[in-house]
mmCIF file of C-alpha atoms in Angstrom:
data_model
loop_
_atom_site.group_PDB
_atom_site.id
_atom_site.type_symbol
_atom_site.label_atom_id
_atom_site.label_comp_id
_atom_site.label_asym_id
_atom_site.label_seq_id
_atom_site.Cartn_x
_atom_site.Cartn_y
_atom_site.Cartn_z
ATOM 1 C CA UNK A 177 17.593 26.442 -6.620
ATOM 2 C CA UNK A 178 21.075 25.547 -7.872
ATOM 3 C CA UNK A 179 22.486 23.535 -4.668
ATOM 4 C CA UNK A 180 21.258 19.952 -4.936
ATOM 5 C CA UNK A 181 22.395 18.851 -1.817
ATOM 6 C CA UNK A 182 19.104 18.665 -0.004
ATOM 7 C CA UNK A 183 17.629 15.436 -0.609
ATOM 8 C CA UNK A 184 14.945 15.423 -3.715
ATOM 9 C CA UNK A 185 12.054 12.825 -4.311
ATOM 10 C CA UNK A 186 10.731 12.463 -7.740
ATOM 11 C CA UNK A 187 6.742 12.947 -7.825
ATOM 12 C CA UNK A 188 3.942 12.751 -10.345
ATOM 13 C CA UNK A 189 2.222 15.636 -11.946
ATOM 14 C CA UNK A 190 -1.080 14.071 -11.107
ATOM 15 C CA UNK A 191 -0.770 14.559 -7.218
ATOM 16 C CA UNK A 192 -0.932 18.554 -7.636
ATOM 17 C CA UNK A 193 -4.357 18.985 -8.603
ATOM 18 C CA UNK A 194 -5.351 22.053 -10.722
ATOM 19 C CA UNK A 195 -6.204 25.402 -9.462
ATOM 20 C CA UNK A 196 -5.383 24.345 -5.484
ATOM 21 C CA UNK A 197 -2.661 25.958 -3.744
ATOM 22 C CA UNK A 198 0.889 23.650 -3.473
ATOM 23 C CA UNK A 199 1.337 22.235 -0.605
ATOM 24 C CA UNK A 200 5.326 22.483 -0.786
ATOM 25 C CA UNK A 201 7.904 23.689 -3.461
ATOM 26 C CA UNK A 202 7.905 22.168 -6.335
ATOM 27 C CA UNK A 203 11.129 21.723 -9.092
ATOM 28 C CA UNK A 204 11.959 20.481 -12.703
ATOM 29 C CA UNK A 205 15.350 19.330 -12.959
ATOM 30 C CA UNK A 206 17.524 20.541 -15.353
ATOM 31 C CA UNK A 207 20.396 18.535 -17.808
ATOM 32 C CA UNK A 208 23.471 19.901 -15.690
ATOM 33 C CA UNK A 209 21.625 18.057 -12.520
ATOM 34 C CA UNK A 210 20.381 21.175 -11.020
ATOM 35 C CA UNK A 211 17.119 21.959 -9.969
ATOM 36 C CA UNK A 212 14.765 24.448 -10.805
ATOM 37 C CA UNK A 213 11.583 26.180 -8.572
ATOM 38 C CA UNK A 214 8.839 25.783 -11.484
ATOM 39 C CA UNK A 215 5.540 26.064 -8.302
ATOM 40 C CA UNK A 216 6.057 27.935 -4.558
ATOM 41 C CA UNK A 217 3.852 26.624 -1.872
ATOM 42 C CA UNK A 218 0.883 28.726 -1.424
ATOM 43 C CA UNK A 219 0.732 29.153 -5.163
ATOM 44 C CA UNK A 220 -1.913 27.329 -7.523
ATOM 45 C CA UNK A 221 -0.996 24.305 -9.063
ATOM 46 C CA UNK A 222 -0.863 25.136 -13.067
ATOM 47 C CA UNK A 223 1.444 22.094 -14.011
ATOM 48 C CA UNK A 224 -1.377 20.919 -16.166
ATOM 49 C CA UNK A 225 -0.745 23.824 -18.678
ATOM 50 C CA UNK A 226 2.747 23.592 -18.946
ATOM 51 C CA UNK A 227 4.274 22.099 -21.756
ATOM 52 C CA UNK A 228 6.771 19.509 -19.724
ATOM 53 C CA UNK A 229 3.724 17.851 -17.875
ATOM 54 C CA UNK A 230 1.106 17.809 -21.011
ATOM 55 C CA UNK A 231 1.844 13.733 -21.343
ATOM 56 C CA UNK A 232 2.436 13.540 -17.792
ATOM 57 C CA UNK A 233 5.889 12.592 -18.130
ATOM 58 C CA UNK A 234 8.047 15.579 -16.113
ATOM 59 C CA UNK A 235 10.131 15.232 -13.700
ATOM 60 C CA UNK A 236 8.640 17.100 -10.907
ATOM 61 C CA UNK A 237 10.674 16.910 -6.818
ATOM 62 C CA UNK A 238 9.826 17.891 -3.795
ATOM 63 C CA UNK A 239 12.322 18.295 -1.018
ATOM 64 C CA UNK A 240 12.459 15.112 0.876
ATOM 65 C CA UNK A 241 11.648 16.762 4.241
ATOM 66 C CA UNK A 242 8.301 18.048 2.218
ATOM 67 C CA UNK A 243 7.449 14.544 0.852
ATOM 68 C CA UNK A 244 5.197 13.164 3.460
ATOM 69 C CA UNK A 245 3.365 17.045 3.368
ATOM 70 C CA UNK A 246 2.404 16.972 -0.185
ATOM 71 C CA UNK A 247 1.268 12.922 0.075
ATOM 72 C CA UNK A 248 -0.938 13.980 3.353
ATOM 73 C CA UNK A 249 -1.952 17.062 1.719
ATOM 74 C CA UNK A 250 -3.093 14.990 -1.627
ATOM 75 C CA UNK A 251 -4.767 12.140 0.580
ATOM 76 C CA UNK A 252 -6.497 14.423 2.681
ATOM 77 C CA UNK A 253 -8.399 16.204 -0.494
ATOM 78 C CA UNK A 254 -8.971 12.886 -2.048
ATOM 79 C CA UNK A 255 -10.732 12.183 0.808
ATOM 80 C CA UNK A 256 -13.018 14.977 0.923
ATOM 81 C CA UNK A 257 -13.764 14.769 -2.790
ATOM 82 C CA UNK A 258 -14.794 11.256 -2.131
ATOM 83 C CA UNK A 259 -17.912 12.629 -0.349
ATOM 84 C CA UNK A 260 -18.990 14.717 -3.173
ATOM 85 C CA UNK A 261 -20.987 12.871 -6.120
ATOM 86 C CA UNK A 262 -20.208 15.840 -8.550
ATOM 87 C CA UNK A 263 -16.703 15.379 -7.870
ATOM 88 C CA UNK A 264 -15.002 13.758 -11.147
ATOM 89 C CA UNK A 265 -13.884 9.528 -10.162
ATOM 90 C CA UNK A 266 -10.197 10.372 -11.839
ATOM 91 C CA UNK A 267 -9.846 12.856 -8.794
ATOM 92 C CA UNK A 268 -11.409 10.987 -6.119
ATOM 93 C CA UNK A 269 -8.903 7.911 -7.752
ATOM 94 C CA UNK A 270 -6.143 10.992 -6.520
ATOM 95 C CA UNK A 271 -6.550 9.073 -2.616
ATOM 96 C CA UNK A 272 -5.009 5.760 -4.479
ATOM 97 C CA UNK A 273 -2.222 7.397 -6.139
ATOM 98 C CA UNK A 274 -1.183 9.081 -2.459
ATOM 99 C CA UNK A 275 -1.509 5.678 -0.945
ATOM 100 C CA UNK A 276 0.092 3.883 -3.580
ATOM 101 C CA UNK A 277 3.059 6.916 -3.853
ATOM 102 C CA UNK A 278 3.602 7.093 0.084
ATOM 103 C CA UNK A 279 3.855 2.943 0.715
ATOM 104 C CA UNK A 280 6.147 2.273 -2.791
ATOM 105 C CA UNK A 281 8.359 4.979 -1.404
ATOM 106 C CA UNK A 282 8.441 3.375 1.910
ATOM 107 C CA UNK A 283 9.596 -0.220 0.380
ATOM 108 C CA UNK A 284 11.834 1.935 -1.800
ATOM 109 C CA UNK A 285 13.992 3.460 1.101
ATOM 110 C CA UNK A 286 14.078 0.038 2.841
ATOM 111 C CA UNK A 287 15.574 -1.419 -0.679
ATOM 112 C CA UNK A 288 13.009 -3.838 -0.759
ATOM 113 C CA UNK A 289 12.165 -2.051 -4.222
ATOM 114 C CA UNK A 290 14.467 -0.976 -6.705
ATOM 115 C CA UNK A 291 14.757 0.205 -9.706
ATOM 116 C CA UNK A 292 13.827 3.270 -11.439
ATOM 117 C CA UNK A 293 11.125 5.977 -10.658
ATOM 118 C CA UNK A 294 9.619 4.629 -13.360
ATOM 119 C CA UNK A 295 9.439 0.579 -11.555
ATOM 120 C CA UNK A 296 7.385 2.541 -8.461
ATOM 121 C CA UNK A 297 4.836 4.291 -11.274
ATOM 122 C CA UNK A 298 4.854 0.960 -12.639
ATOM 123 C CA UNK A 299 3.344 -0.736 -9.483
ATOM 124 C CA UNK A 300 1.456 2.285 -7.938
ATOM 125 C CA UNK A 301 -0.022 2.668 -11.599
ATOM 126 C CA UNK A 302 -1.073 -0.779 -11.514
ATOM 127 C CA UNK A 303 -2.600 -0.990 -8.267
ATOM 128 C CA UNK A 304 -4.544 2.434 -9.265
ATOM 129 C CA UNK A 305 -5.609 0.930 -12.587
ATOM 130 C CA UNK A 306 -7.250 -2.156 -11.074
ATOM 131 C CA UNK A 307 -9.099 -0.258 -8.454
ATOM 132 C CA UNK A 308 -10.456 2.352 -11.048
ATOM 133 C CA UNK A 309 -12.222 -1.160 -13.320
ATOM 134 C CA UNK A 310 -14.022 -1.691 -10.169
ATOM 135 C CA UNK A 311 -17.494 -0.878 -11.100
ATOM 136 C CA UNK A 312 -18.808 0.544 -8.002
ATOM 137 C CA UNK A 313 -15.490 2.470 -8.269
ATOM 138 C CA UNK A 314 -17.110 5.488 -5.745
ATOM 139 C CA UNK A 315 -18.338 3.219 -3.268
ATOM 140 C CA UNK A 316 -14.992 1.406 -2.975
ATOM 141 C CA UNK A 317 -13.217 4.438 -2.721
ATOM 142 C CA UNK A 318 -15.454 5.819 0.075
ATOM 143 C CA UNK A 319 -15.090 2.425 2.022
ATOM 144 C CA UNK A 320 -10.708 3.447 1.723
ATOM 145 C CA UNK A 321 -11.158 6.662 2.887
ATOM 146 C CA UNK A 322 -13.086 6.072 6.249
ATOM 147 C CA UNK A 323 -10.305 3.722 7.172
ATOM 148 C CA UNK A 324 -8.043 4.484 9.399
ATOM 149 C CA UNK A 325 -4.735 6.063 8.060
ATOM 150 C CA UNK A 326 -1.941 3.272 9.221
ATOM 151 C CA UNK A 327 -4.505 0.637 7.841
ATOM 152 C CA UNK A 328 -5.021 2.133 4.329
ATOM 153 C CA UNK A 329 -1.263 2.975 4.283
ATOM 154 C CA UNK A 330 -0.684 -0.820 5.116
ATOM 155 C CA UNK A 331 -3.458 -2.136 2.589
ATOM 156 C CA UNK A 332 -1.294 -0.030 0.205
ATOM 157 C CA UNK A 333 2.278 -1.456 0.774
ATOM 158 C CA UNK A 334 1.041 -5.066 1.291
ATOM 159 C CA UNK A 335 -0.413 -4.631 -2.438
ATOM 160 C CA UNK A 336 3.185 -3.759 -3.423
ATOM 161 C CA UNK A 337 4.763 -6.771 -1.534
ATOM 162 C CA UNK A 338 2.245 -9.354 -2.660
ATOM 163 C CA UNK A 339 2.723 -8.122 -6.701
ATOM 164 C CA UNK A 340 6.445 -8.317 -5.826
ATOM 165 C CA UNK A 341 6.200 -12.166 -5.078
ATOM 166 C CA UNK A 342 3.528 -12.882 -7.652
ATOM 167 C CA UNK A 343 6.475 -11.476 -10.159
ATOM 168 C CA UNK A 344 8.892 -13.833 -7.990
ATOM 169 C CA UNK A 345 6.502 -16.770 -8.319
ATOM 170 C CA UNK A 346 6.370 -15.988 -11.992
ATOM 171 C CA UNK A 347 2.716 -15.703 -11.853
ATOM 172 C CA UNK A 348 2.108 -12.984 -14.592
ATOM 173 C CA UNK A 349 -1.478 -13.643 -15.524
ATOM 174 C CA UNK A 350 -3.054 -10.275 -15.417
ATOM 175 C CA UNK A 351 -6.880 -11.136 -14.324
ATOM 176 C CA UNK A 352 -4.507 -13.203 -11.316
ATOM 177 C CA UNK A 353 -2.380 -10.396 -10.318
ATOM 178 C CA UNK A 354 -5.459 -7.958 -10.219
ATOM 179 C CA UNK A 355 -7.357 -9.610 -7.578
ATOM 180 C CA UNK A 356 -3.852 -10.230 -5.726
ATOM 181 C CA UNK A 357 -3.695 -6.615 -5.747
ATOM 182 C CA UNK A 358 -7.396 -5.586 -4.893
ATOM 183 C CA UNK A 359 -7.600 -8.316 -2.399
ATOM 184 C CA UNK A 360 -4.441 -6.753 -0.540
ATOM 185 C CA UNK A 361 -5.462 -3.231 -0.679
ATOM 186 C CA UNK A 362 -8.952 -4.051 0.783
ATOM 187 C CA UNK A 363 -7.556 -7.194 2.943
ATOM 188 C CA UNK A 364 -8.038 -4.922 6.024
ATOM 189 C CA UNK A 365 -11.188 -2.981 5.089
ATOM 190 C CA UNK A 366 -13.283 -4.815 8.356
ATOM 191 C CA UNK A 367 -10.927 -2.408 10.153
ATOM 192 C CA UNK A 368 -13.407 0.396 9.630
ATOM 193 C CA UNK A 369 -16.078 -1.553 11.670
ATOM 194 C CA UNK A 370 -13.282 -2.222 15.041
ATOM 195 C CA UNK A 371 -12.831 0.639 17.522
ATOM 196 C CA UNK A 372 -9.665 2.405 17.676
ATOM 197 C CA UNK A 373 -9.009 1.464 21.382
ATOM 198 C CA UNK A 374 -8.888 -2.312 20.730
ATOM 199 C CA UNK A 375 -6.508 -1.385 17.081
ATOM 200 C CA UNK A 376 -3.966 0.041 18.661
ATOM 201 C CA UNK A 377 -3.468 -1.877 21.974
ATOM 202 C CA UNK A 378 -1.103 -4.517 22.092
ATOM 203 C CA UNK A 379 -2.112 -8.364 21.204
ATOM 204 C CA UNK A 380 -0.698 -9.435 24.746
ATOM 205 C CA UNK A 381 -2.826 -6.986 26.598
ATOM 206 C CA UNK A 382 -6.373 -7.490 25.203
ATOM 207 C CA UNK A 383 -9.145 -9.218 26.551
ATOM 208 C CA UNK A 384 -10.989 -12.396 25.373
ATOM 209 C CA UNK A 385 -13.567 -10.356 24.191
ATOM 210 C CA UNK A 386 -11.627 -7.814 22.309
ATOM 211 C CA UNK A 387 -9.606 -10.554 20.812
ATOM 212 C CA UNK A 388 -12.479 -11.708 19.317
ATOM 213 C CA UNK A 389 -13.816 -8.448 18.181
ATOM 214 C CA UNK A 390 -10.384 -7.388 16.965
ATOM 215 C CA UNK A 391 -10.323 -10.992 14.808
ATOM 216 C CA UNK A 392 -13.868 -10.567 13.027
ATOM 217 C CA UNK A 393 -12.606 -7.636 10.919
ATOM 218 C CA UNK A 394 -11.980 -10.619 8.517
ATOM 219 C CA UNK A 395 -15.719 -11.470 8.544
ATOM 220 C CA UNK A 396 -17.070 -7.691 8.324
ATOM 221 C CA UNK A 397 -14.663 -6.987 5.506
ATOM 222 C CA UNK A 398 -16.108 -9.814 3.522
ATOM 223 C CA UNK A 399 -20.076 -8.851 4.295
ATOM 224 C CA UNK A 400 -18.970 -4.762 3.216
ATOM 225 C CA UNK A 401 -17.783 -5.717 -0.074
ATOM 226 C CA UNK A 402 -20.662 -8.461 -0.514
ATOM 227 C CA UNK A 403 -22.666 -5.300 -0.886
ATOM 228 C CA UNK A 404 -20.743 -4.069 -4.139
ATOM 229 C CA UNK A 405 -21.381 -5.644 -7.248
ATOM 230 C CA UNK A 406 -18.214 -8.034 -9.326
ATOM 231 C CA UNK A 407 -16.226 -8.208 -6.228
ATOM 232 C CA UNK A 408 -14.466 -11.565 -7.612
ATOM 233 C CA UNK A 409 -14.676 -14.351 -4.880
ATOM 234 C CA UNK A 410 -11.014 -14.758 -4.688
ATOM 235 C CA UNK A 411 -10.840 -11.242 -3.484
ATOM 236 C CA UNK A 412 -13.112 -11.807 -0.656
ATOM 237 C CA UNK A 413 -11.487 -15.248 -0.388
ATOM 238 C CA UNK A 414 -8.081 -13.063 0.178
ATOM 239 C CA UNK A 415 -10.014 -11.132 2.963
ATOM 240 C CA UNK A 416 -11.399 -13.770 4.747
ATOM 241 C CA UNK A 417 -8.173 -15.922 4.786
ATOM 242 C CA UNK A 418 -5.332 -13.196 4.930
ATOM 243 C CA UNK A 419 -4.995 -14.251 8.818
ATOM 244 C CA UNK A 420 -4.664 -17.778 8.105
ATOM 245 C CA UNK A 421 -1.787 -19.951 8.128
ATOM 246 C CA UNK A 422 0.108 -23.436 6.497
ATOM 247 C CA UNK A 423 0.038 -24.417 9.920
ATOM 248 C CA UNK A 424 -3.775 -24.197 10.879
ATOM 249 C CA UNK A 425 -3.114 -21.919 13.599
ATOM 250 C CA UNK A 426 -4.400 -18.675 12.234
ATOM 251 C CA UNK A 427 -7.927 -16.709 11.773
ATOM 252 C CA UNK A 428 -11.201 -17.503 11.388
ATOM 253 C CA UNK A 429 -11.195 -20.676 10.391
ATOM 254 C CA UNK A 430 -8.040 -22.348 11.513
ATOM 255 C CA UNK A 431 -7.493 -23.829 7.877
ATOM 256 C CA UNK A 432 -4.142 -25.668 6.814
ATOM 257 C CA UNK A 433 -2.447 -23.951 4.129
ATOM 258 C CA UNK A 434 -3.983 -26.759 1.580
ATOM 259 C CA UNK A 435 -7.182 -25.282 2.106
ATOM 260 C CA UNK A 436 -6.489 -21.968 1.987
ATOM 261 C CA UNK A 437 -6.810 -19.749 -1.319
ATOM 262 C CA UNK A 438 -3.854 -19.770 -3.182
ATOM 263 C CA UNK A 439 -4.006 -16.081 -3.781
ATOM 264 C CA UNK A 440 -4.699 -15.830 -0.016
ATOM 265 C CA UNK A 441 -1.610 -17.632 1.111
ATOM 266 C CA UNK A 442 0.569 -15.065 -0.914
ATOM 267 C CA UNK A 443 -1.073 -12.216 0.608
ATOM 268 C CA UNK A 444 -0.795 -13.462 3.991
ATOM 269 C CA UNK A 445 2.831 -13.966 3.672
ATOM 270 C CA UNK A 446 2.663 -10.291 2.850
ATOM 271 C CA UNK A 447 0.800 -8.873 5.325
ATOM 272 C CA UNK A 448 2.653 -10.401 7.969
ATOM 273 C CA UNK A 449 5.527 -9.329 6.342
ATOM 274 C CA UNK A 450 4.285 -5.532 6.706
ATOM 275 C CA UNK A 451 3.348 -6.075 10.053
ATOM 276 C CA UNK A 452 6.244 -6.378 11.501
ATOM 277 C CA UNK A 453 7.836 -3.527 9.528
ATOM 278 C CA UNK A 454 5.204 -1.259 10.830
ATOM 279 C CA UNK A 455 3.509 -2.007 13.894
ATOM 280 C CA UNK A 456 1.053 0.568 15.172
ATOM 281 C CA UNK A 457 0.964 -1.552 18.362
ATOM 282 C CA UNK A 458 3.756 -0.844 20.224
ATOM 283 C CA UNK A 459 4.019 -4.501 20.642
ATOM 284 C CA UNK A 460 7.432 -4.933 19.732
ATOM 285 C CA UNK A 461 9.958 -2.215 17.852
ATOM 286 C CA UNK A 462 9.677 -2.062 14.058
ATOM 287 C CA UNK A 463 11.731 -4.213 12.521
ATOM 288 C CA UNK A 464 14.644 -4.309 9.699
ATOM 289 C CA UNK A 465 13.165 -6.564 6.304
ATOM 290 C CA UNK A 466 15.590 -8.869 7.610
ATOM 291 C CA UNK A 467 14.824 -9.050 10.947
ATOM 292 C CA UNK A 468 11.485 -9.734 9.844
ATOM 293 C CA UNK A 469 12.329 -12.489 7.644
ATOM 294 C CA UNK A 470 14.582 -13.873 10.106
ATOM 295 C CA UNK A 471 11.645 -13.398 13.090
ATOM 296 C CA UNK A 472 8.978 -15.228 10.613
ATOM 297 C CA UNK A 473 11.594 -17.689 9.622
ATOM 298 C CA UNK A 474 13.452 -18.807 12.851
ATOM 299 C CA UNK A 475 11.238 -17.427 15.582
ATOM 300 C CA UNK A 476 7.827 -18.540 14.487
ATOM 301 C CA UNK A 477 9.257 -21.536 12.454
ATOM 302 C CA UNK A 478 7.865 -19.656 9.183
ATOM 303 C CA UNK A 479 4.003 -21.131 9.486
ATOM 304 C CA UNK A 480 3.501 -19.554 5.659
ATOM 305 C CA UNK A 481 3.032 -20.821 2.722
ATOM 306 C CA UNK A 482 6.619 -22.223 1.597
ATOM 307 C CA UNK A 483 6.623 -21.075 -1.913
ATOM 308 C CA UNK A 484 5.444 -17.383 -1.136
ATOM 309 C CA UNK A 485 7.644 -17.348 2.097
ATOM 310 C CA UNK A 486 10.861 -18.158 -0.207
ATOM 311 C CA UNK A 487 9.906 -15.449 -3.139
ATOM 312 C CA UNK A 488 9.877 -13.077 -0.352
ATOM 313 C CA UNK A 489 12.957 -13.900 1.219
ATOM 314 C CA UNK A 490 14.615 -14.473 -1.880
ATOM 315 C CA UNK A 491 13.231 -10.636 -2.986
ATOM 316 C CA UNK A 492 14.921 -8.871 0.471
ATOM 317 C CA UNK A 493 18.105 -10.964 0.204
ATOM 318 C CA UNK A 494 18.800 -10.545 -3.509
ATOM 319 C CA UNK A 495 17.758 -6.641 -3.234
ATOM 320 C CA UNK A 496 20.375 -6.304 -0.583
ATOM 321 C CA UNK A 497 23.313 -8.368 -2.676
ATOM 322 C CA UNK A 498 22.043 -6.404 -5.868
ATOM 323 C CA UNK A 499 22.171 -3.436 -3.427
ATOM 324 C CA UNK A 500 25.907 -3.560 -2.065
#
């Protein structure tokens, strides 16, 4: 390929796994800028052999148009090796790193991220590392990958936002910023449990009784991961309260933001956050990140936590001045 016009997305060696076919083209780029075809689609994925990729450190594109087909082709294998006990746990740990790649991206084109390639392996890597110290590691993963797809995406990205405004909040404590980000990927993990009727109709239109339903997914996340062994309690803490609010108008509990966790509060702000960036509703049109700050800030007379709330706001706003 020597015209770099179409657009090219940097991607990590480890989402081709060895000896399956490619699910798109795949190129090296080259000193003078251009790219170079190093893996056709159809073909099997050898990068492991090559020289380039032996520390993992190439710089391996897809086209952007084939982006979202090699994450879905990656997530969809992880998935099914997640089944299978003989299956190695660094390839079943493949479904976080096609989470974690397809959500950073996301925040990336909506400049709510920026930096480097390597700032998004930074995060993603992260989020993938704390996951894989889990010691019922295969369980966990199997809970992700019966989830549905716009709720493990979302679990995903909210992890991203939440470490964003722990790094805001200057909270760099590693044990802390671990069980931000477990507690965020898994916030929504009751999900599995709610039908898919009551998930995707809008807020406005269900009944009392699917209301209800549709609000214990905060409970039944907290009694699934009860089951697996060293789940820290401010994870499930982070589950059970990731609905509440400062104001005491939130779910289950209706506590004041004085109550709630203080790792919950942040990942509430999150959530919420992602919410209104991508709602699988249909309730109301996906917003700008500064339509949603100025919806949670004006509109609902921002019932967050005031701290978190202002890390985030202060993380869109300074991206965009950094930005023009």
């Amino acid at each position: 390929m020597t015209d770099p016009q179409p657009k090219m997305i940097m991607v990590g060696v480890e989402l081709f796994t060895e000896n399956f076919p490619l699910p798109a083209d795949v190129y090296t780029r080259l000193p003078s800028g251009q790219y170079l075809l190093v893996g056709k689609k159809g073909e099997k994925s050898n990068f492991q052999s090559l020289h380039m990729t032996a520390q993992k450190k190439a710089e391996l594109y897809v086209r952007g148009s084939d982006y979202d087909t090699v994450i879905q082709f990656n997530l969809a294998l992880a998935k099914t090796a997640v089944s299978k006990a003989q299956v190695p746990t660094n390839l079943k740990l493949n479904l976080i790193t096609g989470l974690a790649d397809s959500a950073i991206n996301d925040l990336v084109e909506r400049k709510i991220v920026l930096g480097s390639y390597e700032r998004v392996k930074q995060l993603s890597g992260f989020i993938k590392d704390t996951v894989s110290q889990v010691s019922e590691v295969d369980k966990l993963l199997d809970l992700l990958s019966k989830l549905p797809k716009d709720s493990a995406s979302h679990g995903m990205a909210t992890a991203a936002v939440s470490l964003l405004i722990c790094e805001k909040m200057e909270i760099h404590s590693k044990p802390t910023l671990e069980k931000v980000a477990l507690g965020a990927l898994l916030h929504d993990i009751g999900m599995k449990e709610i039908p898919d009727a009551v998930l995707k109709k809008p807020r406005a239109d269900r009944t009392i009784e699917e209301t209800t339903h549709y609000e214990s997914h905060t409970m039944r996340g907290v009694e699934m991961l009860q089951e697996l062994r060293e789940i820290p309690s401010d994870v499930l803490a982070i589950i059970l309260e990731h609905h509440e609010n400062a104001l005491g108008m939130g779910y289950p509990r209706r506590i004041r933001d004085i109550k709630m966790n203080p790792l919950a509060r942040i990942v509430a702000v999150a959530n919420y956050f992602m919410e209104l960036l991508h709602d699988s509703t249909g309730e109301h049109p996906s917003m700008s990140p500064e339509e949603a700050i100025h919806y949670m800030e004006v509109t609902l007379g921002q019932p967050f936590n005031k701290q978190a709330f202002l890390a985030l706001k202060d993380i869109v706003y300074s991206h965009r001045r950094a930005a023009s």
